Structures are given as C-alpha cells and as structure tokens.
Amino acid sequence: MDARYDIIVIGGRVAGSAAAITLARAGYRVLLVERSAMPSDTLSTHVLWPDGIAALGRLGVLDQVLATGASPARHFRLVRGENEVLTEIVPFDGIDYLLCVRRLELDGILWAAASATPGVDAFDRTAARHLLRRDGRVHGVMLAGDRPIEAELVVAADGRNSAIARQVGAIEENVVTPGRYWYYAYFRDAVPPGPIALTESDTERDSVMTMPMNAGLQMVILGAYNEDFDAFRHDHRATYLARVNAHPWMARMLAGAELASPVRGIAGVPGYDRTAWGPGWALIGDAIHMKNPIVARGINEALREAEFLATALAGGINDDALAGYAAAVRAHVHGKALNARMLERPDRWMTPGQAATLSAATATPAGLARYLRVEYDDNYGFAEFFGGCGDTSSPPSP
C-alpha cells in the first residue's frame, strides 16, 4: 500500500469494486479498502435487472456470474390469488433476462476482478477511521493502525449507514418514511411451476417475491406493512413461513421444499437522496441513494453509478465533473424512486389515476412487460408509463 493514490474507494462490495474497476480503466491509481473479509455475505434483495446485467458484462465478469449456476429468468409472473399474468422480459442493452445471485458469490467475483485490475490496490479487513482534510477539502483517509493515505478524491461506497456521509455532513433529501419490513430466506428443492421467472404474489398488505438462484436454491422474500412488525419479530421465522405459505402459489411451490438458510431481514429503512459530492469526496451506492427494496434495484444502481462516476471523471477530477456525476445519478434514479414509493405503500402514495393505469396494464402480458421497463430501461420511465397521471415531483418528506 502506497502513501498516495489518485482516488481512494472506501467499501469493497458491489458499488466499491465496480467503481474501482471503472476508475482504474479511466487511468486513475485507485486504493480500494473494505473493512470485512472478502468474500462475505450481506443483506440484499439479490435481483439483477437487464441494465445491471449489461453493466456486469461491461465489467467483464458476466460469464463468471453465470458460471455460479444462476438461472436466467426470461419471464416475470404476477400472481393475485389464483390469477396469474406471465410476461417476457423486454430486452435492454441486448439482455432479455433477470438473475438472482447470492451476495457471497457476486461480491466475491467483483472483489476479485477489482483486485486483478491494473491500477487497483485492494485490501480487505481494512477500516477507514476518518477523513483527512486540508484547506477545506478532503485529501485522504486515516486507515486503521494510524496509516494516513492521501488522494485527490475519496469515494464512499460504505452503504446506507455511511460513516463518510456523516463525516462530510451529507444532507438527506426526498426522505420517504419506511412503510414495509422485508425478510427473506433460501429454500432447497422448491418446484416453481412453469417457465423460470421472477414471481410476485400480492395481497392487500403483503408482497412475496421469489426466484431461482445459484447453488440450486430458491430465494423467497416477504415485504409487509410496518404496522405489525412488533408482532412479526417475536417469532420472525415461524411468522415468515406462515405469511409466505398464505399465498397459494408460493405454498404449492414450497410444498416439498426445505428451508436452507436463516430467515434474515430489515425494517425501518427510509428512502433518501444524500448530497452526492463535495470538495474532495463523492458518495456512491446506498451511501448516496436508497429506495424501498420492493423494486430490488440496489445492486443495479450501484453498478450503474460506478459507470456514471468514471464517465464524469474521464477528463479529470474537478468540481464540475463531480456535479455532472451527481446530475447523472439523480436523472437515473428519480422515476424509479417515485415508483418504489408508490409500490411500497399504495395506500399512502398511489393516486386513483395511477391505480387505474397500473391495474389495467398489469392485467395483460404486454402491459405488464411495459410497466417492468420502468425499472431498467433508460428510454422508458415512470412519467412515460403513467402519462398524465404520473407524479413527476420528487418524493416529498412526510
């Protein structure tokens, strides 16, 4: 490890490893540090949409991700009771499928790729203690063991509880109060009928999503309204299983399956946009933006933001470039944040016009396919789908 780099990236999971790769390819000398041992697991929504998969291809790791055994899902299935709508995934950037990969393998692949990229020095089990400042600018970090490392730019990829965001005083805007909690587990020997698909089964208050993943497992995630979380968490494993099996389609799929993991989850996570950059620093991934897991976009946004950052800095590290990066991120996530807010709690955020438009469209395969594009197609977003009934304002603070 040298005493000076062009850029220090703090956090070595999806956002940090992808950023290190793209920035090094742009000609920068990068130090990548991650406090955990790599590879290791972390809480996640798991789903990779076509734009995120295309980004993995550009990073040169897609073949390795597919080699984990993750099954490409070229369909999306929406289930309400006994009614089912099945549609194909409309291609984007040449990708017409979804993937579901355990973070243990996905993060490991990206960390290894970053470590092997010329221009990147990568160190796990290495914590960043605090930022170094000079003349009002960040100019590096103090690593554990009192090791000062200087750099022209520090990129924080240290997640939603970002210590760097706190140290620089990043302001949270467009805050959306949490409306759901999310718990998931993996099952062995599940038998989902029909084509391989990301399947969503909805009731008035619960949403359950499932998809085949690598290692022969089936991921099943439950999202439920926060109001009953205190009761849920008293015996979250038993309650999770009961709530999942209350969905007939899920119960049939899991009839002969075995629970193959702990039941894990989160609650109380707000949506937000944080100040994206300042003198000598920038945020990326969950450190900069968070929306409800109902749209399963976190991994994908991290991969895309790494590309936005490298593109913005192609001509050098300066304030105008960082402002351009922030603008690109906001433009990309804006409509997706509106959609996540609406789906998270339709009782709070969905207008009658949006409800009518969504109901009519998702009753048909073609309409459902068109709606899914809101999540991953840069050329078709929330405003285009909802037209005159689309709220294009930022999610307001309650």
mmCIF file of C-alpha atoms in Angstrom:
data_model
loop_
_atom_site.group_PDB
_atom_site.id
_atom_site.type_symbol
_atom_site.label_atom_id
_atom_site.label_comp_id
_atom_site.label_asym_id
_atom_site.label_seq_id
_atom_site.Cartn_x
_atom_site.Cartn_y
_atom_site.Cartn_z
ATOM 1 C CA MET A 1 0.000 0.000 0.000
ATOM 2 C CA ASP A 2 1.409 3.378 -1.037
ATOM 3 C CA ALA A 3 1.052 6.645 0.838
ATOM 4 C CA ARG A 4 -0.756 8.404 -2.024
ATOM 5 C CA TYR A 5 -3.266 7.467 -4.741
ATOM 6 C CA ASP A 6 -5.418 9.398 -7.185
ATOM 7 C CA ILE A 7 -8.621 8.005 -5.685
ATOM 8 C CA ILE A 8 -9.451 6.066 -2.526
ATOM 9 C CA VAL A 9 -12.640 3.970 -2.603
ATOM 10 C CA ILE A 10 -13.997 3.037 0.825
ATOM 11 C CA GLY A 11 -16.175 -0.082 0.708
ATOM 12 C CA GLY A 12 -15.422 -3.068 -1.499
ATOM 13 C CA ARG A 13 -18.763 -4.647 -2.267
ATOM 14 C CA VAL A 14 -20.717 -4.077 -5.489
ATOM 15 C CA ALA A 15 -20.531 -0.272 -5.633
ATOM 16 C CA GLY A 16 -16.935 -0.004 -4.444
ATOM 17 C CA SER A 17 -15.454 -2.828 -6.506
ATOM 18 C CA ALA A 18 -17.262 -1.703 -9.656
ATOM 19 C CA ALA A 19 -16.113 1.883 -9.080
ATOM 20 C CA ALA A 20 -12.501 0.784 -8.554
ATOM 21 C CA ILE A 21 -12.528 -1.182 -11.818
ATOM 22 C CA THR A 22 -14.075 1.584 -13.921
ATOM 23 C CA LEU A 23 -11.922 4.340 -12.414
ATOM 24 C CA ALA A 24 -8.723 2.366 -12.906
ATOM 25 C CA ARG A 25 -9.686 1.726 -16.509
ATOM 26 C CA ALA A 26 -10.090 5.505 -16.859
ATOM 27 C CA GLY A 27 -6.431 5.853 -15.903
ATOM 28 C CA TYR A 28 -6.555 6.520 -12.162
ATOM 29 C CA ARG A 29 -4.477 4.830 -9.470
ATOM 30 C CA VAL A 30 -7.046 3.515 -7.001
ATOM 31 C CA LEU A 31 -6.869 2.233 -3.452
ATOM 32 C CA LEU A 32 -9.859 0.032 -2.582
ATOM 33 C CA VAL A 33 -10.397 -0.817 1.085
ATOM 34 C CA GLU A 34 -13.098 -2.962 2.690
ATOM 35 C CA ARG A 35 -13.445 -3.488 6.444
ATOM 36 C CA SER A 36 -14.939 -7.013 6.133
ATOM 37 C CA ALA A 37 -13.203 -10.155 4.949
ATOM 38 C CA MET A 38 -13.913 -10.771 1.289
ATOM 39 C CA PRO A 39 -15.810 -12.596 0.020
ATOM 40 C CA SER A 40 -18.541 -12.457 2.643
ATOM 41 C CA ASP A 41 -22.322 -12.267 2.753
ATOM 42 C CA THR A 42 -24.542 -9.236 3.309
ATOM 43 C CA LEU A 43 -28.263 -8.436 3.364
ATOM 44 C CA SER A 44 -29.577 -7.891 -0.148
ATOM 45 C CA THR A 45 -32.582 -8.021 -2.461
ATOM 46 C CA HIS A 46 -30.492 -10.171 -4.859
ATOM 47 C CA VAL A 47 -32.216 -9.400 -8.183
ATOM 48 C CA LEU A 48 -30.209 -8.227 -11.193
ATOM 49 C CA TRP A 49 -32.233 -6.418 -13.867
ATOM 50 C CA PRO A 50 -31.130 -6.223 -17.532
ATOM 51 C CA ASP A 51 -29.321 -2.902 -17.089
ATOM 52 C CA GLY A 52 -27.354 -4.253 -14.136
ATOM 53 C CA ILE A 53 -26.547 -7.459 -16.020
ATOM 54 C CA ALA A 54 -25.343 -5.422 -19.004
ATOM 55 C CA ALA A 55 -23.104 -3.455 -16.625
ATOM 56 C CA LEU A 56 -21.613 -6.733 -15.355
ATOM 57 C CA GLY A 57 -20.881 -7.581 -18.971
ATOM 58 C CA ARG A 58 -19.030 -4.306 -19.453
ATOM 59 C CA LEU A 59 -17.030 -5.032 -16.303
ATOM 60 C CA GLY A 60 -16.023 -8.358 -17.848
ATOM 61 C CA VAL A 61 -17.473 -10.565 -15.100
ATOM 62 C CA LEU A 62 -20.829 -11.700 -16.520
ATOM 63 C CA ASP A 63 -19.530 -15.102 -17.616
ATOM 64 C CA GLN A 64 -18.273 -15.717 -14.071
ATOM 65 C CA VAL A 65 -21.633 -14.695 -12.608
ATOM 66 C CA LEU A 66 -23.464 -17.062 -14.949
ATOM 67 C CA ALA A 67 -20.979 -19.806 -14.072
ATOM 68 C CA THR A 68 -22.266 -19.737 -10.466
ATOM 69 C CA GLY A 69 -25.298 -21.608 -11.782
ATOM 70 C CA ALA A 70 -27.765 -18.738 -11.527
ATOM 71 C CA SER A 71 -30.667 -19.450 -13.887
ATOM 72 C CA PRO A 72 -31.548 -16.654 -16.330
ATOM 73 C CA ALA A 73 -35.223 -15.771 -15.871
ATOM 74 C CA ARG A 74 -36.731 -14.532 -19.121
ATOM 75 C CA HIS A 75 -40.192 -14.124 -17.605
ATOM 76 C CA PHE A 76 -41.942 -12.164 -14.861
ATOM 77 C CA ARG A 77 -45.029 -13.659 -13.218
ATOM 78 C CA LEU A 78 -47.581 -11.574 -11.314
ATOM 79 C CA VAL A 79 -49.951 -13.571 -9.105
ATOM 80 C CA ARG A 80 -53.013 -12.304 -7.260
ATOM 81 C CA GLY A 81 -54.833 -15.161 -5.579
ATOM 82 C CA GLU A 82 -55.361 -17.731 -8.312
ATOM 83 C CA ASN A 83 -54.985 -15.211 -11.152
ATOM 84 C CA GLU A 84 -51.641 -15.191 -12.947
ATOM 85 C CA VAL A 85 -50.130 -12.973 -15.632
ATOM 86 C CA LEU A 86 -46.887 -14.179 -17.222
ATOM 87 C CA THR A 87 -44.807 -11.959 -19.492
ATOM 88 C CA GLU A 88 -41.420 -11.994 -21.178
ATOM 89 C CA ILE A 89 -38.687 -9.521 -20.239
ATOM 90 C CA VAL A 90 -38.309 -6.828 -22.901
ATOM 91 C CA PRO A 91 -34.595 -6.686 -23.864
ATOM 92 C CA PHE A 92 -32.394 -3.752 -22.852
ATOM 93 C CA ASP A 93 -28.782 -3.417 -23.967
ATOM 94 C CA GLY A 94 -29.148 -6.860 -25.523
ATOM 95 C CA ILE A 95 -30.181 -8.504 -22.227
ATOM 96 C CA ASP A 96 -33.614 -10.173 -22.024
ATOM 97 C CA TYR A 97 -33.377 -11.882 -18.636
ATOM 98 C CA LEU A 98 -33.010 -11.381 -14.876
ATOM 99 C CA LEU A 99 -30.604 -13.080 -12.490
ATOM 100 C CA CYS A 100 -30.639 -13.867 -8.769
ATOM 101 C CA VAL A 101 -27.229 -14.464 -7.184
ATOM 102 C CA ARG A 102 -26.151 -14.796 -3.571
ATOM 103 C CA ARG A 103 -24.073 -11.838 -2.493
ATOM 104 C CA LEU A 104 -21.349 -14.162 -1.218
ATOM 105 C CA GLU A 105 -20.568 -15.150 -4.809
ATOM 106 C CA LEU A 106 -21.431 -11.854 -6.531
ATOM 107 C CA ASP A 107 -19.369 -9.688 -4.189
ATOM 108 C CA GLY A 108 -16.537 -12.190 -4.326
ATOM 109 C CA ILE A 109 -16.438 -12.102 -8.122
ATOM 110 C CA LEU A 110 -16.387 -8.304 -8.212
ATOM 111 C CA TRP A 111 -13.783 -8.040 -5.441
ATOM 112 C CA ALA A 112 -11.505 -10.500 -7.253
ATOM 113 C CA ALA A 113 -11.953 -8.594 -10.522
ATOM 114 C CA ALA A 114 -11.112 -5.298 -8.839
ATOM 115 C CA SER A 115 -8.076 -6.822 -7.127
ATOM 116 C CA ALA A 116 -6.795 -8.077 -10.508
ATOM 117 C CA THR A 117 -7.378 -4.784 -12.334
ATOM 118 C CA PRO A 118 -4.149 -2.917 -13.195
ATOM 119 C CA GLY A 119 -4.052 0.325 -11.239
ATOM 120 C CA VAL A 120 -6.058 -1.007 -8.253
ATOM 121 C CA ASP A 121 -4.575 -1.918 -4.888
ATOM 122 C CA ALA A 122 -7.286 -3.762 -2.923
ATOM 123 C CA PHE A 123 -7.183 -4.587 0.787
ATOM 124 C CA ASP A 124 -9.941 -6.243 2.800
ATOM 125 C CA ARG A 125 -10.074 -6.326 6.627
ATOM 126 C CA THR A 126 -9.009 -2.688 6.394
ATOM 127 C CA ALA A 127 -11.104 0.018 8.029
ATOM 128 C CA ALA A 128 -11.094 3.728 7.238
ATOM 129 C CA ARG A 129 -11.103 5.583 10.562
ATOM 130 C CA HIS A 130 -11.650 9.164 9.469
ATOM 131 C CA LEU A 131 -11.090 11.616 6.634
ATOM 132 C CA LEU A 132 -8.034 13.822 6.255
ATOM 133 C CA ARG A 133 -8.721 17.474 5.441
ATOM 134 C CA ARG A 134 -6.655 20.405 4.266
ATOM 135 C CA ASP A 135 -7.811 23.930 3.370
ATOM 136 C CA GLY A 136 -11.475 22.907 3.452
ATOM 137 C CA ARG A 137 -11.063 19.860 1.201
ATOM 138 C CA VAL A 138 -10.871 16.151 1.864
ATOM 139 C CA HIS A 139 -7.433 14.917 0.795
ATOM 140 C CA GLY A 140 -7.355 11.334 2.043
ATOM 141 C CA VAL A 141 -8.207 8.952 4.854
ATOM 142 C CA MET A 142 -6.676 7.684 8.064
ATOM 143 C CA LEU A 143 -6.782 3.904 7.972
ATOM 144 C CA ALA A 144 -6.807 1.617 10.980
ATOM 145 C CA GLY A 145 -3.393 1.465 12.564
ATOM 146 C CA ASP A 146 -2.913 5.211 12.096
ATOM 147 C CA ARG A 147 -1.932 4.912 8.439
ATOM 148 C CA PRO A 148 -2.596 8.183 6.592
ATOM 149 C CA ILE A 149 -3.241 7.774 2.859
ATOM 150 C CA GLU A 150 -3.620 10.833 0.658
ATOM 151 C CA ALA A 151 -5.677 11.140 -2.513
ATOM 152 C CA GLU A 152 -7.262 13.747 -4.732
ATOM 153 C CA LEU A 153 -10.694 12.139 -4.264
ATOM 154 C CA VAL A 154 -12.293 9.855 -1.665
ATOM 155 C CA VAL A 155 -15.283 7.832 -2.893
ATOM 156 C CA ALA A 156 -17.553 6.472 -0.159
ATOM 157 C CA ALA A 157 -19.170 3.145 -1.034
ATOM 158 C CA ASP A 158 -19.808 2.255 2.593
ATOM 159 C CA GLY A 159 -23.562 1.718 2.454
ATOM 160 C CA ARG A 160 -26.700 3.252 3.889
ATOM 161 C CA ASN A 161 -25.057 3.782 7.290
ATOM 162 C CA SER A 162 -22.133 5.517 5.618
ATOM 163 C CA ALA A 163 -19.617 6.847 8.139
ATOM 164 C CA ILE A 164 -18.139 9.031 5.409
ATOM 165 C CA ALA A 165 -21.526 10.608 4.655
ATOM 166 C CA ARG A 166 -21.792 11.511 8.330
ATOM 167 C CA GLN A 167 -18.281 12.935 8.471
ATOM 168 C CA VAL A 168 -18.815 15.232 5.480
ATOM 169 C CA GLY A 169 -22.284 16.263 6.661
ATOM 170 C CA ALA A 170 -24.146 14.929 3.618
ATOM 171 C CA ILE A 171 -27.761 16.110 3.800
ATOM 172 C CA GLU A 172 -30.649 13.706 3.262
ATOM 173 C CA GLU A 173 -33.402 14.984 0.972
ATOM 174 C CA ASN A 174 -36.561 13.480 -0.515
ATOM 175 C CA VAL A 175 -36.898 11.311 2.579
ATOM 176 C CA VAL A 176 -39.641 8.673 2.449
ATOM 177 C CA THR A 177 -40.727 7.214 5.796
ATOM 178 C CA PRO A 178 -40.340 3.410 5.850
ATOM 179 C CA GLY A 179 -43.575 1.625 5.026
ATOM 180 C CA ARG A 180 -42.587 -2.061 4.937
ATOM 181 C CA TYR A 181 -40.223 -4.543 6.510
ATOM 182 C CA TRP A 182 -38.501 -7.219 4.406
ATOM 183 C CA TYR A 183 -37.389 -10.735 5.346
ATOM 184 C CA TYR A 184 -36.004 -13.450 3.104
ATOM 185 C CA ALA A 185 -34.671 -16.993 3.129
ATOM 186 C CA TYR A 186 -33.399 -19.656 0.728
ATOM 187 C CA PHE A 187 -35.160 -22.963 0.068
ATOM 188 C CA ARG A 188 -33.860 -26.214 -1.372
ATOM 189 C CA ASP A 189 -35.974 -28.482 -3.627
ATOM 190 C CA ALA A 190 -38.600 -25.835 -4.362
ATOM 191 C CA VAL A 191 -40.577 -26.576 -7.532
ATOM 192 C CA PRO A 192 -41.862 -23.391 -9.196
ATOM 193 C CA PRO A 193 -44.282 -24.359 -11.969
ATOM 194 C CA GLY A 194 -43.934 -23.020 -15.484
ATOM 195 C CA PRO A 195 -41.097 -21.027 -17.039
ATOM 196 C CA ILE A 196 -38.244 -19.734 -14.885
ATOM 197 C CA ALA A 197 -39.404 -16.322 -13.686
ATOM 198 C CA LEU A 198 -39.242 -13.653 -11.052
ATOM 199 C CA THR A 199 -42.628 -14.249 -9.430
ATOM 200 C CA GLU A 200 -44.518 -11.738 -7.321
ATOM 201 C CA SER A 201 -47.620 -12.670 -5.334
ATOM 202 C CA ASP A 202 -49.594 -9.798 -3.818
ATOM 203 C CA THR A 203 -52.294 -9.417 -1.216
ATOM 204 C CA GLU A 204 -53.596 -6.150 0.174
ATOM 205 C CA ARG A 205 -50.755 -5.823 2.715
ATOM 206 C CA ASP A 206 -48.143 -8.486 1.832
ATOM 207 C CA SER A 207 -45.933 -8.908 -1.200
ATOM 208 C CA VAL A 208 -43.919 -12.106 -1.676
ATOM 209 C CA MET A 209 -41.308 -12.422 -4.422
ATOM 210 C CA THR A 210 -39.354 -15.485 -5.430
ATOM 211 C CA MET A 211 -36.778 -16.509 -8.000
ATOM 212 C CA PRO A 212 -34.400 -19.412 -8.609
ATOM 213 C CA MET A 213 -30.810 -18.541 -7.744
ATOM 214 C CA ASN A 214 -27.409 -20.161 -7.823
ATOM 215 C CA ALA A 215 -26.451 -23.208 -5.709
ATOM 216 C CA GLY A 216 -29.786 -24.857 -6.529
ATOM 217 C CA LEU A 217 -31.673 -22.575 -4.168
ATOM 218 C CA GLN A 218 -34.885 -20.585 -4.375
ATOM 219 C CA MET A 219 -34.924 -17.078 -2.853
ATOM 220 C CA VAL A 220 -38.224 -16.039 -1.235
ATOM 221 C CA ILE A 221 -38.644 -12.528 0.172
ATOM 222 C CA LEU A 222 -41.616 -11.197 2.134
ATOM 223 C CA GLY A 223 -42.466 -7.498 2.296
ATOM 224 C CA ALA A 224 -45.210 -6.496 4.744
ATOM 225 C CA TYR A 225 -46.630 -3.278 6.137
ATOM 226 C CA ASN A 226 -44.705 -1.948 9.126
ATOM 227 C CA GLU A 227 -47.727 -1.704 11.401
ATOM 228 C CA ASP A 228 -47.467 -5.346 12.519
ATOM 229 C CA PHE A 229 -43.664 -5.558 12.724
ATOM 230 C CA ASP A 230 -43.573 -5.774 16.535
ATOM 231 C CA ALA A 231 -45.770 -8.871 16.407
ATOM 232 C CA PHE A 232 -43.828 -10.324 13.464
ATOM 233 C CA ARG A 233 -40.405 -10.108 15.077
ATOM 234 C CA HIS A 234 -41.361 -12.028 18.251
ATOM 235 C CA ASP A 235 -41.049 -15.233 16.208
ATOM 236 C CA HIS A 236 -39.976 -13.985 12.818
ATOM 237 C CA ARG A 237 -39.047 -17.411 11.413
ATOM 238 C CA ALA A 238 -42.419 -19.027 12.111
ATOM 239 C CA THR A 239 -44.367 -15.916 11.114
ATOM 240 C CA TYR A 240 -42.373 -15.540 7.891
ATOM 241 C CA LEU A 241 -43.136 -19.137 6.907
ATOM 242 C CA ALA A 242 -46.819 -18.745 7.732
ATOM 243 C CA ARG A 243 -47.137 -15.485 5.788
ATOM 244 C CA VAL A 244 -45.314 -16.858 2.745
ATOM 245 C CA ASN A 245 -47.423 -20.019 2.694
ATOM 246 C CA ALA A 246 -50.610 -17.957 2.934
ATOM 247 C CA HIS A 247 -50.025 -17.222 -0.752
ATOM 248 C CA PRO A 248 -51.421 -20.277 -2.621
ATOM 249 C CA TRP A 249 -48.902 -20.155 -5.471
ATOM 250 C CA MET A 250 -45.998 -19.960 -3.007
ATOM 251 C CA ALA A 251 -47.435 -22.769 -0.880
ATOM 252 C CA ARG A 252 -47.581 -25.067 -3.909
ATOM 253 C CA MET A 253 -44.007 -24.212 -4.879
ATOM 254 C CA LEU A 254 -42.695 -24.875 -1.362
ATOM 255 C CA ALA A 255 -44.795 -27.981 -0.606
ATOM 256 C CA GLY A 256 -41.786 -30.317 -0.719
ATOM 257 C CA ALA A 257 -39.067 -27.751 -0.093
ATOM 258 C CA GLU A 258 -36.633 -27.463 2.800
ATOM 259 C CA LEU A 259 -35.661 -24.191 4.451
ATOM 260 C CA ALA A 260 -31.920 -23.973 3.744
ATOM 261 C CA SER A 261 -30.894 -20.732 5.450
ATOM 262 C CA PRO A 262 -31.715 -18.462 8.354
ATOM 263 C CA VAL A 263 -34.591 -16.036 7.859
ATOM 264 C CA ARG A 264 -32.978 -12.594 7.635
ATOM 265 C CA GLY A 265 -34.309 -9.117 7.099
ATOM 266 C CA ILE A 266 -34.507 -5.416 7.781
ATOM 267 C CA ALA A 267 -37.065 -2.888 8.896
ATOM 268 C CA GLY A 268 -37.191 0.856 9.273
ATOM 269 C CA VAL A 269 -35.078 1.790 6.257
ATOM 270 C CA PRO A 270 -36.155 5.139 4.777
ATOM 271 C CA GLY A 271 -35.814 6.244 1.200
ATOM 272 C CA TYR A 272 -33.496 9.193 0.626
ATOM 273 C CA ASP A 273 -31.163 11.109 -1.644
ATOM 274 C CA ARG A 274 -27.969 12.360 0.004
ATOM 275 C CA THR A 275 -25.674 15.156 -1.051
ATOM 276 C CA ALA A 276 -23.631 13.403 -3.722
ATOM 277 C CA TRP A 277 -20.302 15.203 -3.564
ATOM 278 C CA GLY A 278 -18.233 17.938 -2.020
ATOM 279 C CA PRO A 279 -14.630 19.176 -2.046
ATOM 280 C CA GLY A 280 -12.542 16.051 -2.448
ATOM 281 C CA TRP A 281 -15.301 13.490 -1.858
ATOM 282 C CA ALA A 282 -18.203 11.670 -3.530
ATOM 283 C CA LEU A 283 -20.788 9.071 -2.481
ATOM 284 C CA ILE A 284 -21.902 6.011 -4.440
ATOM 285 C CA GLY A 285 -24.348 3.125 -4.000
ATOM 286 C CA ASP A 286 -26.570 3.046 -0.910
ATOM 287 C CA ALA A 287 -24.444 5.818 0.571
ATOM 288 C CA ILE A 288 -25.934 8.265 -1.943
ATOM 289 C CA HIS A 289 -29.437 6.914 -2.620
ATOM 290 C CA MET A 290 -31.893 4.445 -1.123
ATOM 291 C CA LYS A 291 -35.385 3.368 -2.076
ATOM 292 C CA ASN A 292 -37.648 0.637 -0.802
ATOM 293 C CA PRO A 293 -36.481 -2.930 -1.586
ATOM 294 C CA ILE A 294 -39.815 -3.655 -3.289
ATOM 295 C CA VAL A 295 -38.211 -2.736 -6.622
ATOM 296 C CA ALA A 296 -34.971 -4.689 -5.967
ATOM 297 C CA ARG A 297 -32.787 -2.032 -7.566
ATOM 298 C CA GLY A 298 -29.899 -1.580 -5.109
ATOM 299 C CA ILE A 299 -27.296 -3.780 -6.837
ATOM 300 C CA ASN A 300 -28.231 -2.394 -10.229
ATOM 301 C CA GLU A 301 -27.986 1.247 -9.154
ATOM 302 C CA ALA A 302 -24.543 0.604 -7.651
ATOM 303 C CA LEU A 303 -23.275 -0.870 -10.914
ATOM 304 C CA ARG A 304 -24.697 1.959 -12.997
ATOM 305 C CA GLU A 305 -23.404 4.677 -10.653
ATOM 306 C CA ALA A 306 -19.870 3.303 -10.972
ATOM 307 C CA GLU A 307 -20.153 3.899 -14.707
ATOM 308 C CA PHE A 308 -21.599 7.392 -14.220
ATOM 309 C CA LEU A 309 -18.684 8.298 -11.954
ATOM 310 C CA ALA A 310 -15.984 7.035 -14.313
ATOM 311 C CA THR A 311 -17.626 8.805 -17.259
ATOM 312 C CA ALA A 312 -17.870 12.084 -15.332
ATOM 313 C CA LEU A 313 -14.204 11.900 -14.284
ATOM 314 C CA ALA A 314 -12.880 10.922 -17.699
ATOM 315 C CA GLY A 315 -11.462 14.423 -18.190
ATOM 316 C CA GLY A 316 -10.048 14.801 -14.692
ATOM 317 C CA ILE A 317 -11.112 15.219 -11.069
ATOM 318 C CA ASN A 318 -12.766 18.591 -10.546
ATOM 319 C CA ASP A 319 -15.927 20.064 -9.067
ATOM 320 C CA ASP A 320 -17.705 20.389 -12.421
ATOM 321 C CA ALA A 321 -17.102 16.706 -13.111
ATOM 322 C CA LEU A 322 -18.456 15.695 -9.710
ATOM 323 C CA ALA A 323 -21.520 17.899 -10.215
ATOM 324 C CA GLY A 324 -22.076 16.129 -13.536
ATOM 325 C CA TYR A 325 -21.877 12.782 -11.793
ATOM 326 C CA ALA A 326 -24.495 13.884 -9.259
ATOM 327 C CA ALA A 327 -26.812 15.058 -12.044
ATOM 328 C CA ALA A 328 -26.492 11.731 -13.876
ATOM 329 C CA VAL A 329 -27.351 9.775 -10.725
ATOM 330 C CA ARG A 330 -30.391 11.942 -9.967
ATOM 331 C CA ALA A 331 -31.702 11.656 -13.513
ATOM 332 C CA HIS A 332 -31.312 7.885 -13.413
ATOM 333 C CA VAL A 333 -32.973 7.201 -10.051
ATOM 334 C CA HIS A 334 -35.693 9.877 -10.000
ATOM 335 C CA GLY A 335 -38.545 7.974 -11.663
ATOM 336 C CA LYS A 336 -37.508 4.708 -10.049
ATOM 337 C CA ALA A 337 -37.736 6.355 -6.618
ATOM 338 C CA LEU A 338 -41.255 7.577 -7.402
ATOM 339 C CA ASN A 339 -42.236 4.072 -8.480
ATOM 340 C CA ALA A 340 -40.738 2.480 -5.358
ATOM 341 C CA ARG A 341 -42.533 4.934 -3.090
ATOM 342 C CA MET A 342 -45.842 4.246 -4.844
ATOM 343 C CA LEU A 343 -45.495 0.452 -4.667
ATOM 344 C CA GLU A 344 -44.172 0.441 -1.114
ATOM 345 C CA ARG A 345 -47.367 1.904 0.291
ATOM 346 C CA PRO A 346 -50.073 2.370 -2.319
ATOM 347 C CA ASP A 347 -52.451 3.324 0.489
ATOM 348 C CA ARG A 348 -50.291 6.424 1.082
ATOM 349 C CA TRP A 349 -48.717 7.279 -2.253
ATOM 350 C CA MET A 350 -50.723 5.893 -5.184
ATOM 351 C CA THR A 351 -53.225 8.256 -6.767
ATOM 352 C CA PRO A 352 -56.545 6.958 -8.148
ATOM 353 C CA GLY A 353 -55.334 7.669 -11.666
ATOM 354 C CA GLN A 354 -52.130 5.723 -11.113
ATOM 355 C CA ALA A 355 -54.077 2.836 -9.571
ATOM 356 C CA ALA A 356 -56.371 2.626 -12.605
ATOM 357 C CA THR A 357 -53.487 2.813 -15.072
ATOM 358 C CA LEU A 358 -51.450 0.196 -13.228
ATOM 359 C CA SER A 359 -54.365 -2.189 -12.766
ATOM 360 C CA ALA A 360 -55.338 -2.078 -16.432
ATOM 361 C CA ALA A 361 -51.798 -2.520 -17.692
ATOM 362 C CA THR A 362 -50.732 -5.356 -15.386
ATOM 363 C CA ALA A 363 -53.812 -7.408 -16.275
ATOM 364 C CA THR A 364 -52.202 -8.257 -19.629
ATOM 365 C CA PRO A 365 -48.771 -9.681 -20.528
ATOM 366 C CA ALA A 366 -47.998 -6.773 -22.859
ATOM 367 C CA GLY A 367 -48.993 -4.166 -20.278
ATOM 368 C CA LEU A 368 -47.030 -5.888 -17.512
ATOM 369 C CA ALA A 369 -43.929 -6.040 -19.724
ATOM 370 C CA ARG A 370 -44.288 -2.337 -20.466
ATOM 371 C CA TYR A 371 -44.566 -1.496 -16.765
ATOM 372 C CA LEU A 372 -41.462 -3.535 -15.861
ATOM 373 C CA ARG A 373 -39.419 -1.388 -18.224
ATOM 374 C CA VAL A 374 -39.825 1.489 -15.751
ATOM 375 C CA GLU A 375 -37.296 -0.334 -13.570
ATOM 376 C CA TYR A 376 -34.488 -0.931 -16.045
ATOM 377 C CA ASP A 377 -34.965 0.821 -19.396
ATOM 378 C CA ASP A 378 -33.242 4.212 -19.608
ATOM 379 C CA ASN A 379 -35.511 5.123 -22.522
ATOM 380 C CA TYR A 380 -38.817 4.475 -20.752
ATOM 381 C CA GLY A 381 -39.619 5.629 -17.239
ATOM 382 C CA PHE A 382 -42.251 6.427 -14.643
ATOM 383 C CA ALA A 383 -43.556 9.527 -16.420
ATOM 384 C CA GLU A 384 -43.816 7.721 -19.777
ATOM 385 C CA PHE A 385 -45.793 4.836 -18.278
ATOM 386 C CA PHE A 386 -48.213 6.876 -16.214
ATOM 387 C CA GLY A 387 -48.560 9.751 -18.659
ATOM 388 C CA GLY A 388 -50.926 12.436 -17.411
ATOM 389 C CA CYS A 389 -51.444 10.713 -14.048
ATOM 390 C CA GLY A 390 -47.738 10.369 -13.321
ATOM 391 C CA ASP A 391 -46.465 12.448 -10.414
ATOM 392 C CA THR A 392 -43.079 13.667 -11.643
ATOM 393 C CA SER A 393 -42.231 15.586 -8.491
ATOM 394 C CA SER A 394 -39.602 14.378 -6.040
ATOM 395 C CA PRO A 395 -40.907 12.174 -3.218
ATOM 396 C CA PRO A 396 -41.798 14.707 -0.515
ATOM 397 C CA SER A 397 -40.773 14.407 3.090
ATOM 398 C CA PRO A 398 -43.858 13.392 5.141
#
